[in-house]
Amino acid sequence: MAKRYEEIAADLRRRIRSGEFGTEGRLPSESALVRTYKAGTPTVRQALGLLVGEGLIAKYHGRGTFVRTDVPLIEYANDRPSQLAPRERGRGRGRGRTGLDADLKVSTTSGEVVAPPEIADLMGIEAGTPLLEFVHLGQRPQDEYPCSVVRSYLRYDMVAGAPWGPELTLAGETPWGDVYQHWLAAVGVEADHVEERLTARPPTADEAAELGVGPGTSVLYIQRIARDAEGRAVEVAHLLMRGDRIAAVYTTPMSGASARH
């Protein structure tokens, strides 16, 4: 037998799909739903949480609950560097694939930090070593929260001679913070290959607050390590992305493909 919150969710689901609230329309307030369904506030919130998890509605603090429309997914593509035009590489600018959404905006902040133990372990350095940290937030204008948060770390001693200053704004070209490769190249540090570990999981409480995701929405988490030809870690990044906004697209060359062309 269905629980009361499931019954309420089923009725709201039917009403949403019938178009009663319109496209991107606002649902009645929680207090109004409590009166309509003659249920307690916790029960109504459970029902709404179920629909948030299904992607049918979105709750915005201070604004209310709205019907969600399907939006094109932004693509995180593992072959981004290979797609940069030669002239863009030369200028140190990369456009990166961002799927169907040309309105995605990226804001970047940076600063010097000391390596925490987990980052130090990945980079093979001592904890407390000075690092440069870059934080890239990717966000659509219509969204209240970012769809991706990238924290990228470079060894300060390795890139101390790189041309910083205005060049930092170039990270806004893509939400993935790829421009670091060009800064490394400017001081003679070449990234030879990139290792990425992708997992999908429920967000932590802090991550849910940062991305504005509700119960039932998973996040994509990518740990990225760029290494030089000697195997040294030259960059470590943590990429956190909303599972309902971003698709990870991986391209793998087939054996013998180059010989046929």
Short mmCIF file of N, CA and C in Angstrom, two decimals, residues 111-187:
data_model
loop_
_atom_site.label_atom_id
_atom_site.label_comp_id
_atom_site.label_asym_id
_atom_site.label_seq_id
_atom_site.Cartn_x
_atom_site.Cartn_y
_atom_site.Cartn_z
N GLY A 111 44.18 31.88 -5.71
CA GLY A 111 44.94 32.31 -4.55
C GLY A 111 45.95 31.26 -4.15
N GLU A 112 46.85 31.64 -3.27
CA GLU A 112 47.88 30.72 -2.79
C GLU A 112 47.36 30.00 -1.55
N VAL A 113 47.54 28.69 -1.53
CA VAL A 113 47.16 27.86 -0.39
C VAL A 113 48.30 26.92 -0.08
N VAL A 114 48.19 26.21 1.04
CA VAL A 114 49.16 25.16 1.34
C VAL A 114 48.50 23.82 1.09
N ALA A 115 49.29 22.88 0.63
CA ALA A 115 48.75 21.58 0.24
C ALA A 115 48.22 20.81 1.44
N PRO A 116 46.90 20.48 1.43
CA PRO A 116 46.39 19.58 2.48
C PRO A 116 46.91 18.17 2.22
N PRO A 117 46.86 17.30 3.21
CA PRO A 117 47.44 15.96 3.06
C PRO A 117 46.94 15.19 1.84
N GLU A 118 45.63 15.25 1.54
CA GLU A 118 45.11 14.46 0.42
C GLU A 118 45.64 14.95 -0.92
N ILE A 119 45.78 16.27 -1.09
CA ILE A 119 46.33 16.81 -2.34
C ILE A 119 47.83 16.54 -2.41
N ALA A 120 48.52 16.72 -1.28
CA ALA A 120 49.96 16.45 -1.24
C ALA A 120 50.26 15.01 -1.62
N ASP A 121 49.43 14.09 -1.14
CA ASP A 121 49.64 12.67 -1.45
C ASP A 121 49.48 12.41 -2.94
N LEU A 122 48.48 13.04 -3.57
CA LEU A 122 48.27 12.85 -5.00
C LEU A 122 49.39 13.45 -5.83
N MET A 123 49.98 14.56 -5.36
CA MET A 123 51.02 15.24 -6.10
C MET A 123 52.41 14.73 -5.77
N GLY A 124 52.51 13.90 -4.74
CA GLY A 124 53.81 13.37 -4.35
C GLY A 124 54.70 14.42 -3.72
N ILE A 125 54.11 15.32 -2.93
CA ILE A 125 54.85 16.39 -2.27
C ILE A 125 54.54 16.38 -0.78
N GLU A 126 55.25 17.23 -0.04
CA GLU A 126 55.01 17.32 1.39
C GLU A 126 53.75 18.13 1.67
N ALA A 127 52.98 17.71 2.66
CA ALA A 127 51.85 18.51 3.10
C ALA A 127 52.36 19.88 3.55
N GLY A 128 51.63 20.93 3.21
CA GLY A 128 52.05 22.28 3.55
C GLY A 128 52.83 22.97 2.45
N THR A 129 53.14 22.25 1.36
CA THR A 129 53.84 22.86 0.22
C THR A 129 52.96 23.94 -0.40
N PRO A 130 53.51 25.11 -0.73
CA PRO A 130 52.69 26.16 -1.35
C PRO A 130 52.13 25.73 -2.71
N LEU A 131 50.84 25.99 -2.90
CA LEU A 131 50.17 25.68 -4.16
C LEU A 131 49.40 26.92 -4.63
N LEU A 132 49.11 26.94 -5.92
CA LEU A 132 48.15 27.89 -6.46
C LEU A 132 46.84 27.16 -6.65
N GLU A 133 45.77 27.70 -6.11
CA GLU A 133 44.45 27.09 -6.23
C GLU A 133 43.58 27.96 -7.14
N PHE A 134 42.92 27.33 -8.10
CA PHE A 134 41.96 28.01 -8.97
C PHE A 134 40.60 27.37 -8.77
N VAL A 135 39.58 28.17 -8.58
CA VAL A 135 38.22 27.67 -8.41
C VAL A 135 37.38 28.20 -9.56
N HIS A 136 36.84 27.29 -10.37
CA HIS A 136 36.05 27.65 -11.55
C HIS A 136 34.60 27.26 -11.31
N LEU A 137 33.69 28.21 -11.38
CA LEU A 137 32.26 27.94 -11.23
C LEU A 137 31.58 28.11 -12.58
N GLY A 138 30.95 27.05 -13.08
CA GLY A 138 30.20 27.11 -14.33
C GLY A 138 28.71 27.22 -14.04
N GLN A 139 28.06 28.23 -14.63
CA GLN A 139 26.66 28.47 -14.29
C GLN A 139 25.90 29.03 -15.48
N ARG A 140 24.66 28.54 -15.65
CA ARG A 140 23.76 29.12 -16.65
C ARG A 140 23.06 30.33 -16.06
N PRO A 141 22.78 31.34 -16.88
CA PRO A 141 22.15 32.57 -16.35
C PRO A 141 20.83 32.32 -15.65
N GLN A 142 20.06 31.32 -16.11
CA GLN A 142 18.74 31.09 -15.53
C GLN A 142 18.79 30.27 -14.25
N ASP A 143 19.95 29.73 -13.90
CA ASP A 143 20.06 28.88 -12.71
C ASP A 143 20.54 29.68 -11.51
N GLU A 144 20.04 29.30 -10.36
CA GLU A 144 20.42 29.98 -9.12
C GLU A 144 21.77 29.49 -8.61
N TYR A 145 22.13 28.27 -8.97
CA TYR A 145 23.36 27.66 -8.47
C TYR A 145 24.24 27.23 -9.64
N PRO A 146 25.55 27.08 -9.41
CA PRO A 146 26.42 26.58 -10.48
C PRO A 146 26.13 25.12 -10.78
N CYS A 147 26.43 24.72 -12.01
CA CYS A 147 26.27 23.32 -12.39
C CYS A 147 27.59 22.56 -12.24
N SER A 148 28.70 23.29 -12.09
CA SER A 148 29.99 22.64 -11.89
C SER A 148 30.88 23.51 -11.02
N VAL A 149 31.67 22.85 -10.20
CA VAL A 149 32.66 23.52 -9.37
C VAL A 149 33.97 22.75 -9.54
N VAL A 150 35.00 23.43 -10.03
CA VAL A 150 36.29 22.79 -10.25
C VAL A 150 37.33 23.48 -9.38
N ARG A 151 38.06 22.68 -8.61
CA ARG A 151 39.17 23.20 -7.82
C ARG A 151 40.45 22.57 -8.35
N SER A 152 41.32 23.43 -8.89
CA SER A 152 42.53 22.97 -9.56
C SER A 152 43.75 23.47 -8.80
N TYR A 153 44.77 22.61 -8.66
CA TYR A 153 45.95 22.93 -7.87
C TYR A 153 47.22 22.75 -8.70
N LEU A 154 48.07 23.78 -8.67
CA LEU A 154 49.38 23.75 -9.33
C LEU A 154 50.44 24.02 -8.28
N ARG A 155 51.62 23.40 -8.44
CA ARG A 155 52.72 23.67 -7.53
C ARG A 155 53.24 25.08 -7.78
N TYR A 156 53.31 25.86 -6.72
CA TYR A 156 53.73 27.25 -6.85
C TYR A 156 55.16 27.36 -7.38
N ASP A 157 56.07 26.49 -6.88
CA ASP A 157 57.46 26.59 -7.31
C ASP A 157 57.63 26.21 -8.78
N MET A 158 56.70 25.43 -9.32
CA MET A 158 56.79 24.98 -10.70
C MET A 158 56.34 26.06 -11.69
N VAL A 159 55.42 26.92 -11.25
CA VAL A 159 54.83 27.89 -12.18
C VAL A 159 55.06 29.33 -11.75
N ALA A 160 56.02 29.54 -10.84
CA ALA A 160 56.25 30.89 -10.31
C ALA A 160 56.59 31.89 -11.41
N GLY A 161 57.21 31.44 -12.50
CA GLY A 161 57.58 32.36 -13.56
C GLY A 161 56.55 32.52 -14.64
N ALA A 162 55.38 31.90 -14.47
CA ALA A 162 54.33 31.99 -15.50
C ALA A 162 53.71 33.39 -15.49
N PRO A 163 53.21 33.85 -16.66
CA PRO A 163 52.60 35.20 -16.74
C PRO A 163 51.21 35.22 -16.14
N TRP A 164 51.10 35.55 -14.82
CA TRP A 164 49.80 35.57 -14.18
C TRP A 164 49.07 36.86 -14.51
N GLY A 165 48.50 37.49 -13.50
CA GLY A 165 47.80 38.76 -13.73
C GLY A 165 46.58 38.58 -14.59
N PRO A 166 46.42 39.40 -15.66
CA PRO A 166 45.22 39.33 -16.50
C PRO A 166 44.99 37.97 -17.12
N GLU A 167 46.06 37.19 -17.28
CA GLU A 167 45.91 35.88 -17.91
C GLU A 167 44.97 34.96 -17.12
N LEU A 168 44.79 35.24 -15.82
CA LEU A 168 43.92 34.40 -15.00
C LEU A 168 42.51 34.36 -15.56
N THR A 169 42.07 35.44 -16.20
CA THR A 169 40.70 35.50 -16.69
C THR A 169 40.48 34.53 -17.83
N LEU A 170 41.56 34.04 -18.44
CA LEU A 170 41.40 33.11 -19.54
C LEU A 170 40.77 31.80 -19.09
N ALA A 171 40.82 31.49 -17.81
CA ALA A 171 40.20 30.26 -17.32
C ALA A 171 38.71 30.27 -17.55
N GLY A 172 38.13 31.45 -17.77
CA GLY A 172 36.70 31.54 -18.02
C GLY A 172 36.28 31.03 -19.37
N GLU A 173 37.23 30.62 -20.20
CA GLU A 173 36.89 30.10 -21.53
C GLU A 173 36.14 28.78 -21.41
N THR A 174 36.39 28.00 -20.41
CA THR A 174 35.74 26.71 -20.25
C THR A 174 35.50 26.45 -18.77
N PRO A 175 34.46 25.73 -18.43
CA PRO A 175 34.21 25.45 -17.00
C PRO A 175 35.17 24.45 -16.40
N TRP A 176 36.07 23.87 -17.19
CA TRP A 176 36.89 22.78 -16.69
C TRP A 176 38.29 23.22 -16.30
N GLY A 177 38.63 24.51 -16.47
CA GLY A 177 39.92 24.99 -16.03
C GLY A 177 41.09 24.45 -16.84
N ASP A 178 40.90 24.25 -18.15
CA ASP A 178 41.94 23.65 -18.98
C ASP A 178 43.10 24.58 -19.30
N VAL A 179 42.92 25.88 -19.11
CA VAL A 179 43.92 26.84 -19.57
C VAL A 179 45.24 26.70 -18.83
N TYR A 180 45.25 25.99 -17.71
CA TYR A 180 46.49 25.81 -16.97
C TYR A 180 47.58 25.20 -17.83
N GLN A 181 47.21 24.36 -18.80
CA GLN A 181 48.19 23.71 -19.66
C GLN A 181 49.06 24.72 -20.39
N HIS A 182 48.42 25.82 -20.81
CA HIS A 182 49.16 26.84 -21.55
C HIS A 182 50.09 27.62 -20.62
N TRP A 183 49.67 27.83 -19.39
CA TRP A 183 50.54 28.51 -18.42
C TRP A 183 51.74 27.63 -18.10
N LEU A 184 51.51 26.34 -17.95
CA LEU A 184 52.63 25.43 -17.69
C LEU A 184 53.60 25.43 -18.86
N ALA A 185 53.07 25.38 -20.08
CA ALA A 185 53.92 25.38 -21.27
C ALA A 185 54.76 26.65 -21.35
N ALA A 186 54.21 27.76 -20.84
CA ALA A 186 54.93 29.04 -20.89
C ALA A 186 56.20 29.02 -20.06
N VAL A 187 56.26 28.14 -19.06
CA VAL A 187 57.46 28.06 -18.24
C VAL A 187 58.18 26.72 -18.47
#
